CSV table of C-alpha atoms and ligand atoms in Angstrom, one decimal:
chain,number,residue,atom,x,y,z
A,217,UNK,CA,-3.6,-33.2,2.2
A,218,UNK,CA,-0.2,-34.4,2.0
A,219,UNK,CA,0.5,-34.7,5.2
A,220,UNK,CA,-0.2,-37.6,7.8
A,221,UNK,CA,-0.4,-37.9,11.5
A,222,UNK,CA,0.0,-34.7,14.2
A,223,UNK,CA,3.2,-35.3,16.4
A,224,UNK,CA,4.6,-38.0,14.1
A,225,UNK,CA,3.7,-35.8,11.4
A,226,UNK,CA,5.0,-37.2,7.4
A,227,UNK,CA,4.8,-35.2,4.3
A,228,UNK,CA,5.4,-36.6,0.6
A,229,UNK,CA,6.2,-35.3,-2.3
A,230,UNK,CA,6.8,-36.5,-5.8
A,231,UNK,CA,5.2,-38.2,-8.5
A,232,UNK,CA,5.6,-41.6,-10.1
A,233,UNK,CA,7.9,-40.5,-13.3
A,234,UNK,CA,9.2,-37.6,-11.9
A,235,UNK,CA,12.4,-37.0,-11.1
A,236,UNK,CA,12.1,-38.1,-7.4
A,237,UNK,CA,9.7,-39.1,-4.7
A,238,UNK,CA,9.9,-38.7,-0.8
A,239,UNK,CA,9.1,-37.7,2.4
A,240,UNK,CA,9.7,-35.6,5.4
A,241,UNK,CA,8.8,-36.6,8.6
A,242,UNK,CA,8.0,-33.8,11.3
A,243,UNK,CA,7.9,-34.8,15.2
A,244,UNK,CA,10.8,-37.7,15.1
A,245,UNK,CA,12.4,-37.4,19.3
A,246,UNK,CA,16.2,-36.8,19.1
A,247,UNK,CA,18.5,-39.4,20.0
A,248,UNK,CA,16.7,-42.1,18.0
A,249,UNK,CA,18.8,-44.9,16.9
A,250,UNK,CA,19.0,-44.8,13.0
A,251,UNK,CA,19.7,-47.5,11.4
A,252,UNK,CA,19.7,-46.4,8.1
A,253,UNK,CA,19.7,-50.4,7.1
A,254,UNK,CA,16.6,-50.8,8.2
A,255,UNK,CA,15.1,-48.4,5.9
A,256,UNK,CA,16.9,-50.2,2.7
A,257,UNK,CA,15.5,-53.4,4.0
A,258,UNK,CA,11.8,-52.0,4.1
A,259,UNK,CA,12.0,-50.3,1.3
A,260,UNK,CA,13.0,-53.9,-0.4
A,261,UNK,CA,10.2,-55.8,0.9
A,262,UNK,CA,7.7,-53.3,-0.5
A,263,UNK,CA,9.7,-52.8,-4.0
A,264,UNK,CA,8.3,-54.4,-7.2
A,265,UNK,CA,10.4,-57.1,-9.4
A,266,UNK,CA,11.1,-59.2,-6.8
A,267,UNK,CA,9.4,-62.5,-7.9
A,268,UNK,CA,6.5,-63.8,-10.3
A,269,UNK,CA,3.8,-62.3,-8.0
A,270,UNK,CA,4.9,-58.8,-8.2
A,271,UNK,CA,5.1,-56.6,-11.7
A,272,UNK,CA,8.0,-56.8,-13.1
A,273,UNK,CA,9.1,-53.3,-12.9
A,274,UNK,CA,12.9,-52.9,-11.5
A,275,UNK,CA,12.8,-49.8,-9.5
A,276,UNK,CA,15.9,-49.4,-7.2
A,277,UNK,CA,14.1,-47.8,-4.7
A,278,UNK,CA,17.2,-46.6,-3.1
A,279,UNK,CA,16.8,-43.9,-0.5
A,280,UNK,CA,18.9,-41.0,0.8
A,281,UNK,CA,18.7,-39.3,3.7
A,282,UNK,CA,19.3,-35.9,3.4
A,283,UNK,CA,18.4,-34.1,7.0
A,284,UNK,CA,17.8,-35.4,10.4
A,285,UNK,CA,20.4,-37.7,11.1
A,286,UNK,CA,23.8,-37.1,12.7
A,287,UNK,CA,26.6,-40.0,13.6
A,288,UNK,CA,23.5,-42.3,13.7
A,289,UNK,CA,21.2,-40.6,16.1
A,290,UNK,CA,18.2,-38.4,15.0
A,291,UNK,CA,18.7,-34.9,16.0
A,292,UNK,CA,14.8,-33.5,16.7
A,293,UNK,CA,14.7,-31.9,13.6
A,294,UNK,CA,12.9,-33.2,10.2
A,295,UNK,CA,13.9,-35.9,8.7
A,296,UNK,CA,14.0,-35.9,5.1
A,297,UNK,CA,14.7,-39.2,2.7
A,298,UNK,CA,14.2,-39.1,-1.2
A,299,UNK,CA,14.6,-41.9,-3.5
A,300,UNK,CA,15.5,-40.5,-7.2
A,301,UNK,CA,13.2,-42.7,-9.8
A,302,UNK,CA,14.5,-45.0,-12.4
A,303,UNK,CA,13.5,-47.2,-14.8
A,304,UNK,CA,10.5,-45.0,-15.9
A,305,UNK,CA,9.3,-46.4,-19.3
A,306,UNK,CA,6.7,-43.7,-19.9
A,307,UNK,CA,6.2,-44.0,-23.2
A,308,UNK,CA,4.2,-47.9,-22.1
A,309,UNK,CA,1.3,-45.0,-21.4
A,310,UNK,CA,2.1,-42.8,-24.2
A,311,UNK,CA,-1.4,-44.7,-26.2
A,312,UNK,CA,-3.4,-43.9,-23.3
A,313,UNK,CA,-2.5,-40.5,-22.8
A,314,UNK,CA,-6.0,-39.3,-23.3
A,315,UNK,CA,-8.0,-41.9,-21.7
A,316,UNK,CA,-9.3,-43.1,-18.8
A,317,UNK,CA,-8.3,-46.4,-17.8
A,318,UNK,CA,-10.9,-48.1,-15.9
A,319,UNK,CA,-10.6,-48.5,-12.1
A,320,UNK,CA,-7.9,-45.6,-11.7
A,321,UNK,CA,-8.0,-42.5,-10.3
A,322,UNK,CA,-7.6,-41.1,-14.2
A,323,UNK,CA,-11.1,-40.2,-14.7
A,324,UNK,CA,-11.3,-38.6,-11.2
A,325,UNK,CA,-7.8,-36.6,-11.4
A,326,UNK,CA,-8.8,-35.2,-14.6
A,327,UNK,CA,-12.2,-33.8,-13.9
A,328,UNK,CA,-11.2,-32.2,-10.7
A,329,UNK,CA,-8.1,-30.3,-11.8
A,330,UNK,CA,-8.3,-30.7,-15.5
A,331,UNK,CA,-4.8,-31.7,-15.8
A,332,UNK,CA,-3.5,-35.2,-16.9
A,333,UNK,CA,-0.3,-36.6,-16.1
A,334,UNK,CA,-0.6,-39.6,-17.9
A,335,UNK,CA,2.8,-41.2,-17.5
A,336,UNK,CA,1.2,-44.1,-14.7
A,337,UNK,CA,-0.8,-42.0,-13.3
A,338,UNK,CA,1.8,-39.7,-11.7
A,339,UNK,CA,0.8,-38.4,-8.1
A,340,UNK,CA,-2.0,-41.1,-8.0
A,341,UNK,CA,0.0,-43.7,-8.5
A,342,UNK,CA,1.7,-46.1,-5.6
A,343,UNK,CA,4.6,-45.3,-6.4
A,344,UNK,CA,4.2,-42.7,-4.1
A,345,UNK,CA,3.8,-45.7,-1.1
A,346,UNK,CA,7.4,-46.1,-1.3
A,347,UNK,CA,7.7,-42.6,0.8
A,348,UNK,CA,5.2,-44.2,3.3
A,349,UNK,CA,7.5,-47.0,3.8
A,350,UNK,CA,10.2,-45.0,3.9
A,351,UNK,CA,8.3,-42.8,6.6
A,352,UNK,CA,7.0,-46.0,8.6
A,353,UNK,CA,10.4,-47.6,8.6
A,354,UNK,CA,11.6,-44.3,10.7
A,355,UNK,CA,8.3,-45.3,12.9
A,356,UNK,CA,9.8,-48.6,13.6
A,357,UNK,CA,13.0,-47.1,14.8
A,358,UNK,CA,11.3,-45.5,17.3
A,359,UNK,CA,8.9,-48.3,17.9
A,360,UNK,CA,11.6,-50.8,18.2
A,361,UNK,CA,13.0,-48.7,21.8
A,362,UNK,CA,9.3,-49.7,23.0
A,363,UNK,CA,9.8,-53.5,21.9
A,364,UNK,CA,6.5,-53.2,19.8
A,365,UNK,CA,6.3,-54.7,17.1
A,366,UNK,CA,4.0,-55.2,13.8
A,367,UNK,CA,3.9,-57.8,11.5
A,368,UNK,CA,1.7,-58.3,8.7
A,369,UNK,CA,0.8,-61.7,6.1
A,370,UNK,CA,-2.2,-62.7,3.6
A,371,UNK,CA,-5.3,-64.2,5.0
A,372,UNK,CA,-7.2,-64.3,1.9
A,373,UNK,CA,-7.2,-64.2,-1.6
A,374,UNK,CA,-10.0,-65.1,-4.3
A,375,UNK,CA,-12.4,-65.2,-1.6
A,376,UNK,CA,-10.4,-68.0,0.0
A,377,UNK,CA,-9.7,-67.6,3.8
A,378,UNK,CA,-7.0,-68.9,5.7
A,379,UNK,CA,-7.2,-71.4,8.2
A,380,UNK,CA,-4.4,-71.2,11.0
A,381,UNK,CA,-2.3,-68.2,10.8
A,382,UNK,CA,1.3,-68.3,11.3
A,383,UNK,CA,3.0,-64.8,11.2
A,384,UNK,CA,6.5,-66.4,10.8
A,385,UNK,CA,5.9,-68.3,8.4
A,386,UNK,CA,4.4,-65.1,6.0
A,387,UNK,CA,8.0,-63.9,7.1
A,388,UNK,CA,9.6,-66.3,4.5
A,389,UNK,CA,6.5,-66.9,2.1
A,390,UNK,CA,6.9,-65.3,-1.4
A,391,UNK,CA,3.5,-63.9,-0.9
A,392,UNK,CA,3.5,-63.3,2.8
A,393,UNK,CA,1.2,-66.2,2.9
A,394,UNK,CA,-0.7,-66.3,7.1
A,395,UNK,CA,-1.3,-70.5,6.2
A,396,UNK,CA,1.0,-72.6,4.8
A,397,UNK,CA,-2.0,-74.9,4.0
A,398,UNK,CA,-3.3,-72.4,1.4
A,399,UNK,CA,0.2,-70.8,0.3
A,400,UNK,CA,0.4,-73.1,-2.8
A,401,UNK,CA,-3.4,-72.4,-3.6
A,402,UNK,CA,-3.0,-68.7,-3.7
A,403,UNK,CA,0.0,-68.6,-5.6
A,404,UNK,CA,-1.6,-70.9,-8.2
A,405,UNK,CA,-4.4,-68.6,-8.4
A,406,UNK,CA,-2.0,-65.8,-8.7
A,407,UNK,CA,-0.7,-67.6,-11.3
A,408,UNK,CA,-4.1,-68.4,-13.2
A,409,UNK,CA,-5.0,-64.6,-12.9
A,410,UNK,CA,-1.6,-63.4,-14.4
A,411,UNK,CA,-2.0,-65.9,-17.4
A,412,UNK,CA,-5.4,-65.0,-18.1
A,413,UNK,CA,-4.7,-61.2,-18.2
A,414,UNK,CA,-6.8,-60.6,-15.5
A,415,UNK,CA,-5.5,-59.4,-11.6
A,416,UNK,CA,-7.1,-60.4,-7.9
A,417,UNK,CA,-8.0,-58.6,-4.8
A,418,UNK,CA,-6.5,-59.9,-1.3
A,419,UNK,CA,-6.9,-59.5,2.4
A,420,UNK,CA,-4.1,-58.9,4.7
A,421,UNK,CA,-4.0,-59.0,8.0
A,422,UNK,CA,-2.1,-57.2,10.6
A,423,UNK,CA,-1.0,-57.5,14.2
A,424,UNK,CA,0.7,-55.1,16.8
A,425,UNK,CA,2.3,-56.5,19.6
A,426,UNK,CA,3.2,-55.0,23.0
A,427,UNK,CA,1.2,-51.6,22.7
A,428,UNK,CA,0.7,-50.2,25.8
A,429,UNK,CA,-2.7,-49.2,27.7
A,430,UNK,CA,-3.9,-46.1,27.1
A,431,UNK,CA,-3.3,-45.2,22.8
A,432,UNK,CA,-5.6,-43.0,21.0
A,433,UNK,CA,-7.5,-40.0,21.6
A,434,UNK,CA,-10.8,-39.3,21.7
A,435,UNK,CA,-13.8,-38.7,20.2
A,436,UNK,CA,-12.0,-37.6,16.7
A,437,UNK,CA,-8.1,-39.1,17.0
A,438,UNK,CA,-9.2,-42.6,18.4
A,439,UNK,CA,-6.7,-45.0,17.6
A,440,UNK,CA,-9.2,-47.2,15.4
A,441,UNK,CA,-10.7,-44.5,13.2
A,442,UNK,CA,-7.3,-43.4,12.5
A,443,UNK,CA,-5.8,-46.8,12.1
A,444,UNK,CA,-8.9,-47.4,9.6
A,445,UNK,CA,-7.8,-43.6,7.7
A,446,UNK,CA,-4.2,-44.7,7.5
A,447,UNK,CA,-5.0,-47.5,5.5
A,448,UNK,CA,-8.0,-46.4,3.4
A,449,UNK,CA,-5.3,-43.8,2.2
A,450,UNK,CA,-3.6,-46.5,0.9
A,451,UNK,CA,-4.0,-47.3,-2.9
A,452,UNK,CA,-6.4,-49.8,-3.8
A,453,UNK,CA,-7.8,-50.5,-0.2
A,454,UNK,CA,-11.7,-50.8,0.1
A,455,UNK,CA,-12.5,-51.7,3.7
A,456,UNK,CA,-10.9,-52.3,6.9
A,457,UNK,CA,-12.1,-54.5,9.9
A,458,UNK,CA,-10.7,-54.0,13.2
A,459,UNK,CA,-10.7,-56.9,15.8
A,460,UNK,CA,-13.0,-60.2,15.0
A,461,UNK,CA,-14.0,-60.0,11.1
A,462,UNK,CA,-17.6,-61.9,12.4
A,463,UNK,CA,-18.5,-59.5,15.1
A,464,UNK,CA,-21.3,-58.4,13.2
A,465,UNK,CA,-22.7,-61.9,12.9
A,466,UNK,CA,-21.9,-62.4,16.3
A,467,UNK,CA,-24.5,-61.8,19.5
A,468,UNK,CA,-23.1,-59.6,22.5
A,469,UNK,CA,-22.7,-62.5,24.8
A,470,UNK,CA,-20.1,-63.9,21.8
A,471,UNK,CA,-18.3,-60.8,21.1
A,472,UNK,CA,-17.7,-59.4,24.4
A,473,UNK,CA,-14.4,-59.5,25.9
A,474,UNK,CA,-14.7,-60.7,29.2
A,475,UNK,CA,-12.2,-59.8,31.9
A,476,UNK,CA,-10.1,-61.8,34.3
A,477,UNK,CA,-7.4,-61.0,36.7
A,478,UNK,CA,-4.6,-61.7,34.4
A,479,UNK,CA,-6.6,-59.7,31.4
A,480,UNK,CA,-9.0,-60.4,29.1
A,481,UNK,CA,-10.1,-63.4,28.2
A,482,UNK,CA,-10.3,-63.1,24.4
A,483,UNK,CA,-9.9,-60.6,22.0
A,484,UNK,CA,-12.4,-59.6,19.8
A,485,UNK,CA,-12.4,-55.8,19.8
A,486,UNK,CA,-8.7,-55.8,18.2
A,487,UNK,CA,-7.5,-54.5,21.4
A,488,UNK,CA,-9.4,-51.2,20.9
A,489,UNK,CA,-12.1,-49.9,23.5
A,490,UNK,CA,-13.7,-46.7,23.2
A,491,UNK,CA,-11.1,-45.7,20.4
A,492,UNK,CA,-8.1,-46.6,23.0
A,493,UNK,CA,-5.6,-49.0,22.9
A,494,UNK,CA,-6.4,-52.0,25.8
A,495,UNK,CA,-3.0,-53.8,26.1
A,496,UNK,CA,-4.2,-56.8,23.9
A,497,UNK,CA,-2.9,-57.0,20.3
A,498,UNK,CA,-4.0,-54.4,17.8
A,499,UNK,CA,-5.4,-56.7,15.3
A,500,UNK,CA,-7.1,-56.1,11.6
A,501,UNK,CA,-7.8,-57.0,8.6
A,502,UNK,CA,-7.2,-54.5,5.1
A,503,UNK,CA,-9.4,-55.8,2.1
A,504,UNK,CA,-7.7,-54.3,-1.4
A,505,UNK,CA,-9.4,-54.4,-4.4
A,506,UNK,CA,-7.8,-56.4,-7.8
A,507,UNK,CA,-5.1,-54.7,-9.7
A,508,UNK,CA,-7.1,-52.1,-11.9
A,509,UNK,CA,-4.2,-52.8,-14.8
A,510,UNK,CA,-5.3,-56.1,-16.6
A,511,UNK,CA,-4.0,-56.7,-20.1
A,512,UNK,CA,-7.4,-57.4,-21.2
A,513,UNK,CA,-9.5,-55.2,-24.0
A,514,UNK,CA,-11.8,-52.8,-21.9
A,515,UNK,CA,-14.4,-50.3,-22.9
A,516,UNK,CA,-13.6,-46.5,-21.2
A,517,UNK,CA,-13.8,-42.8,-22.7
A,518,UNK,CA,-11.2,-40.0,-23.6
A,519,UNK,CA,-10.8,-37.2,-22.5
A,520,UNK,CA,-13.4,-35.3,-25.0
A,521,UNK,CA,-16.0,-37.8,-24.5
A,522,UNK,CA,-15.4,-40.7,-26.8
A,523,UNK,CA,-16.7,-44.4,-26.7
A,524,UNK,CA,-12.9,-46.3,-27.1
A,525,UNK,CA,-11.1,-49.0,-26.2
A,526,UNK,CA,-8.3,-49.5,-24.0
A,527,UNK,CA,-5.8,-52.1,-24.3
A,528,UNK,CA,-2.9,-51.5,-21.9
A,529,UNK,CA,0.8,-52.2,-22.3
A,530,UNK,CA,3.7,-52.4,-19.5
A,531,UNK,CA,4.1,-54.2,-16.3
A,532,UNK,CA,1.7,-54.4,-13.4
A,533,UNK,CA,1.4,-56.5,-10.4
A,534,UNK,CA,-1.5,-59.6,-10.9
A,535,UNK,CA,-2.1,-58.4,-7.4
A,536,UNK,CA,-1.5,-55.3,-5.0
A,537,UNK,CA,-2.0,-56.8,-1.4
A,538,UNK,CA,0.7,-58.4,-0.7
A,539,UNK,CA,2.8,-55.4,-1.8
A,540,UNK,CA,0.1,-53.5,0.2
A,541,UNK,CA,1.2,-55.3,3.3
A,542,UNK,CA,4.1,-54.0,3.9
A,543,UNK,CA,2.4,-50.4,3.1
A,544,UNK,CA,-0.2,-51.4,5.4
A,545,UNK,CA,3.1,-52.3,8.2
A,546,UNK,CA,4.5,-48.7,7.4
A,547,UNK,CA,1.4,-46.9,8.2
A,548,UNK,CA,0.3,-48.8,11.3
A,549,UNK,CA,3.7,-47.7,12.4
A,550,UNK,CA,3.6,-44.3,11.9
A,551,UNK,CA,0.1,-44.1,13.9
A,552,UNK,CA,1.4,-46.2,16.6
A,553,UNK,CA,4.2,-43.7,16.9
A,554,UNK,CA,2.1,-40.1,16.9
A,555,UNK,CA,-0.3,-41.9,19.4
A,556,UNK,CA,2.6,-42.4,21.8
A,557,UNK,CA,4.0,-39.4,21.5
A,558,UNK,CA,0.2,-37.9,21.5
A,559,UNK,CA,-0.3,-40.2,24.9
A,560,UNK,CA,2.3,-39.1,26.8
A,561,UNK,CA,0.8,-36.0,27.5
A,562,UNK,CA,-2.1,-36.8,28.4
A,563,UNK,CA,-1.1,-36.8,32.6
A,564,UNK,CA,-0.3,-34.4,34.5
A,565,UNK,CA,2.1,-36.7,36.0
A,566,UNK,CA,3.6,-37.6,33.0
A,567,UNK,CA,4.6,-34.0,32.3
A,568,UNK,CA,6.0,-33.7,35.8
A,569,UNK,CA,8.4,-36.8,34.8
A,570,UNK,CA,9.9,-35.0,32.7
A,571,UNK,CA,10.4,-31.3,34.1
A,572,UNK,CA,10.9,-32.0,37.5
B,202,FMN,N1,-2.4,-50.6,-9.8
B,202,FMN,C1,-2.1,-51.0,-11.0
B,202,FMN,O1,-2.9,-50.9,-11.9
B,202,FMN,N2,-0.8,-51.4,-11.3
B,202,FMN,C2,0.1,-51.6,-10.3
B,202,FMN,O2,1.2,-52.1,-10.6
B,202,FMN,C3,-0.2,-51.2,-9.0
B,202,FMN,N3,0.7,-51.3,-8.0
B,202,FMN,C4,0.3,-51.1,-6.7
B,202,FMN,C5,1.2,-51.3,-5.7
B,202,FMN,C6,0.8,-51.1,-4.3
B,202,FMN,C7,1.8,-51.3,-3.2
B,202,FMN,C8,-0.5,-50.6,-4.0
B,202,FMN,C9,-0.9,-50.4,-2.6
B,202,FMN,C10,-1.4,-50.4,-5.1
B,202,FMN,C11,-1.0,-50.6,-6.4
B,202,FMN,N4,-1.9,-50.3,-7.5
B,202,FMN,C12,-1.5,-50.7,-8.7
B,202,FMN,C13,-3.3,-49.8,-7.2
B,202,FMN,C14,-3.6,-48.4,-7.8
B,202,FMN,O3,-2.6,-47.5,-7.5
B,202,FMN,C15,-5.0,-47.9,-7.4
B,202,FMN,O4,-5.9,-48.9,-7.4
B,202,FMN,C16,-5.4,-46.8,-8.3
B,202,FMN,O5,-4.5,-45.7,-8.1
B,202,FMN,C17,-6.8,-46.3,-8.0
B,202,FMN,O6,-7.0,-45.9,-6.6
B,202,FMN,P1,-8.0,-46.6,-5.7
B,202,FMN,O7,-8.0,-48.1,-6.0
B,202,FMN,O8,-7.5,-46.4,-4.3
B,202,FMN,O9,-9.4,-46.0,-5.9
């Protein structure tokens, strides 16, 4: 229940003000160039503090690589990072340490095991997506000998879609905006949410580039019902739409993808068919929910069963997708890489490659 993914397989750990959190990741082919770098860098992009639209919260995120790695190369065996947590201000939940703030996993976590780590919701918190990103970034490596690549950028927020979507330009856009056109009117609604106490849900939408034919297993491993349980696992995610977003509203003669010599001619299945990966671009789209944490007075129940109020202290992000995205990044990766791995032996031919 900890664990993701079969040959690519990752395993966290740890718990939001514990002493650590991190991963170990199974399955990882020897001779992998690490580029241990990389892995700061990703972790960066995902950490919180970084500018007005993300909480506050310094956490270093700094990881260490304990196993796995020798004189740059990855030797087969597991992989294990951990990144020690800091700036843990625990007593910002000590006055709700007995009740359940509304829209977190509190109420849940405490009626199915009866425990209650209150300190920011410890396992259930995203603090554990760090470990993800940590685990995807080591997906990437592997990713990058195949030249495919996955980038990720807002296309809505406050139910306002983008227009034209440029993936380069999210690259240098403070909120990863997809549309120059609305970056400004997102960030001002960001802005408006933070000041009134309140927090917004986003979309974020993702691209892979240069997948091969031929990813994803059927009838219970296909790439897009996995690809769809990656990111559902993430915190905060409500739905996730692979391929054209309108296909429902469309008719078949609309939403088929009709096929030419040079391939096909548009690319409304998200470059899935039949679970498996068509050569087109992986596209989809990851809805998250607002930041459950809004500094605003709420009605909720303790832990015995008592009408109260909750009025929340510390530092929370006014909204979660655009953190999310690079989450999102980290866990396309890591089923990108199982499914190649899963792929390749899937031929007979293939299997002769490599012992004869
Ligand atoms: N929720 C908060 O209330 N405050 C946060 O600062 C916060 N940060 C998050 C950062 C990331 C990267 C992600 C993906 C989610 C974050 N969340 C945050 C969302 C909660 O963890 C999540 O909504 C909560 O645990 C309940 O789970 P559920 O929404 O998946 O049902």
């Amino acid at each position: 229940y900890n664990s993701f993914g079969e040959i690519f397989r990752f395993t966290t750990f740890g718990e939001s003000h514990g002493k650590a959190i991190g991963v170990v990741i199974d399955g990882v082919p020897a001779g992998v160039d690490f580029d241990e770098e990389f892995l700061i860098q990703e972790l960066k992009r995902r950490r919180p503090g970084q500018n007005r639209f993300a909480t506050q919260r310094k956490e270093d995120d700094f990881p260490e690589v304990l196993s796995g790695v020798f004189e740059g190369k990855t030797t087969g065996t597991p992989i294990s990072i951990v990144i020690f947590n800091k700036d843990q201000k625990s007593k910002d939940y000590s006055n709700i340490k007995d009740i359940f703030r509304p829209g977190h996993a509190d109420f849940t976590y405490f009626n199915k095991y009866g425990i209650r780590d209150y300190r920011g919701g410890g396992r259930s918190s995203a603090r554990e997506t760090a470990a993800r990103v940590a685990a995807g970034a080591v997906a990437k490596m592997i990713l990058k000998e195949f030249n495919i690549e996955i980038e990720a950028g807002i296309v809505e927020i406050g139910g306002i879609r983008a227009q034209n979507l440029d993936f380069d330009f999210a690259k240098n856009s403070p909120i990863l905006a997809l549309d120059k056109e609305k970056e400004k009117i997102w960030m001002d609604l960001i802005d408006e949410a933070r000041k009134s106490h309140d927090s917004l849900g986003g979309v974020v939408k993702l691209k892979i580039k240069n997948a091969p034919i031929g990813l994803g297993e059927p009838i219970y491993y296909k790439l897009d019902n996995i690809m769809a349980s990656a990111m559902i696992s993430i915190n905060a995610v409500k739905g996730v739409y692979i391929g054209n977003t309108n296909a429902h509203k469309l008719k078949g003669s609309e939403n088929n993808d009709q096929i030419g010599k040079n391939g096909f001619l548009s690319n409304n299945s998200g470059g899935v068919l039949g679970g498996i990966s068509n050569g087109e671009d992986i596209e989809l789209e990851i809805y998250f929910k607002p930041t459950p944490s809004i500094f605003q007075t709420q009605k909720s129940i303790d832990i015995k069963g008592n009408e109260v109020e909750v009025n929340l202290k510390g530092r929370h992000d006014p909204i979660v997708a655009i953190r999310g995205a690079v989450v999102a990044e980290s866990m396309a990766a890591c089923v990108i890489a199982d499914m190649l791995m899963l792929n390749a032996t899937r031929k007979i031919e293939n299997l002769k490659k490599i012992y004869f």
